[in-house]
Amino acid sequence: MTVTGVRKDIEALTMTADTEFEATPERVWQLWADPRQLERWWGPPTYPATFDKHDGLFPGSRMAYHMTGPEGDTPRSWWEVVEADPPRRLVIRDGFADAEGNPSDELPVTLMRVSIDDIGGGRTKMSIESTFPSLEGMEQLLGFGMEEGLTQALGQIDAILAEDR
């Protein structure tokens, strides 16, 4: 399985998912940079994502997407790139949106730090660290199934990368 571990640090208000892939860092970066590839794995299989907007991966760029649930519900979210150092590092503000796609303050905004590292032998480690604004916000998002959803989403990447072989 793609995910090698998930760590939660209550004191630091973080959750980190670690993954390893048989791919170069440049190839793993493309999973984020190409919205059509991103749609294939962002979101668990029961809530696939559709990126309605993807400006690219540079500071200040924005993405907007919705997920489609099994009952037809379409929760919306947005990203704003804070930092990008291709193909090694990506920092994104990650928030929820209302039905029109406008940022919503009903749920907390997290800071997502993605690190992509060559670990040798044609393998790459990717870590996604989410930092929560408060313990209450962390508990709220984890209570919505954030850990399980991210783990399931990341578990879809190996099949995408296998198509390259």
Short mmCIF file of N, CA and C in Angstrom, two decimals, residues 76 78 93 95-98 101-109 133 136 140:
data_model
loop_
_atom_site.label_atom_id
_atom_site.label_comp_id
_atom_site.label_asym_id
_atom_site.label_seq_id
_atom_site.Cartn_x
_atom_site.Cartn_y
_atom_site.Cartn_z
N ARG A 76 -17.70 21.53 -1.46
CA ARG A 76 -16.71 22.32 -2.21
C ARG A 76 -15.57 22.75 -1.30
N TRP A 78 -11.38 24.87 -1.49
CA TRP A 78 -10.46 25.72 -2.25
C TRP A 78 -9.05 25.54 -1.70
N ARG A 93 -2.78 26.66 1.53
CA ARG A 93 -3.88 26.91 2.46
C ARG A 93 -5.07 26.14 1.91
N GLY A 95 -9.09 25.15 2.44
CA GLY A 95 -10.32 25.50 3.12
C GLY A 95 -11.57 24.97 2.43
N PHE A 96 -12.67 25.13 3.09
CA PHE A 96 -13.96 24.72 2.56
C PHE A 96 -14.65 25.91 1.92
N ALA A 97 -15.61 25.61 1.04
CA ALA A 97 -16.33 26.67 0.33
C ALA A 97 -17.82 26.43 0.43
N ASP A 98 -18.58 27.51 0.17
CA ASP A 98 -20.03 27.39 0.15
C ASP A 98 -20.49 26.85 -1.21
N GLY A 101 -18.94 28.29 -4.20
CA GLY A 101 -17.49 28.19 -4.29
C GLY A 101 -16.73 29.26 -3.53
N ASN A 102 -17.43 30.11 -2.79
CA ASN A 102 -16.78 31.16 -2.01
C ASN A 102 -16.24 30.56 -0.70
N PRO A 103 -15.05 31.00 -0.27
CA PRO A 103 -14.52 30.48 1.00
C PRO A 103 -15.53 30.60 2.13
N SER A 104 -15.65 29.54 2.91
CA SER A 104 -16.58 29.48 4.03
C SER A 104 -15.79 29.51 5.33
N ASP A 105 -16.31 30.22 6.31
CA ASP A 105 -15.65 30.23 7.61
C ASP A 105 -16.32 29.29 8.60
N GLU A 106 -17.19 28.43 8.10
CA GLU A 106 -17.88 27.49 8.99
C GLU A 106 -16.97 26.35 9.45
N LEU A 107 -15.94 26.05 8.66
CA LEU A 107 -14.98 25.00 9.02
C LEU A 107 -13.58 25.61 8.97
N PRO A 108 -12.65 25.05 9.75
CA PRO A 108 -11.31 25.63 9.82
C PRO A 108 -10.51 25.49 8.53
N VAL A 109 -9.61 26.44 8.33
CA VAL A 109 -8.64 26.40 7.24
C VAL A 109 -7.38 25.75 7.78
N PRO A 133 -5.66 25.04 12.92
CA PRO A 133 -5.57 26.31 13.63
C PRO A 133 -5.81 26.19 15.14
N GLU A 136 -9.69 22.34 18.69
CA GLU A 136 -11.10 22.16 18.30
C GLU A 136 -11.22 21.93 16.80
N GLN A 140 -12.53 18.56 14.99
CA GLN A 140 -13.67 18.66 14.09
C GLN A 140 -13.37 17.99 12.75
#
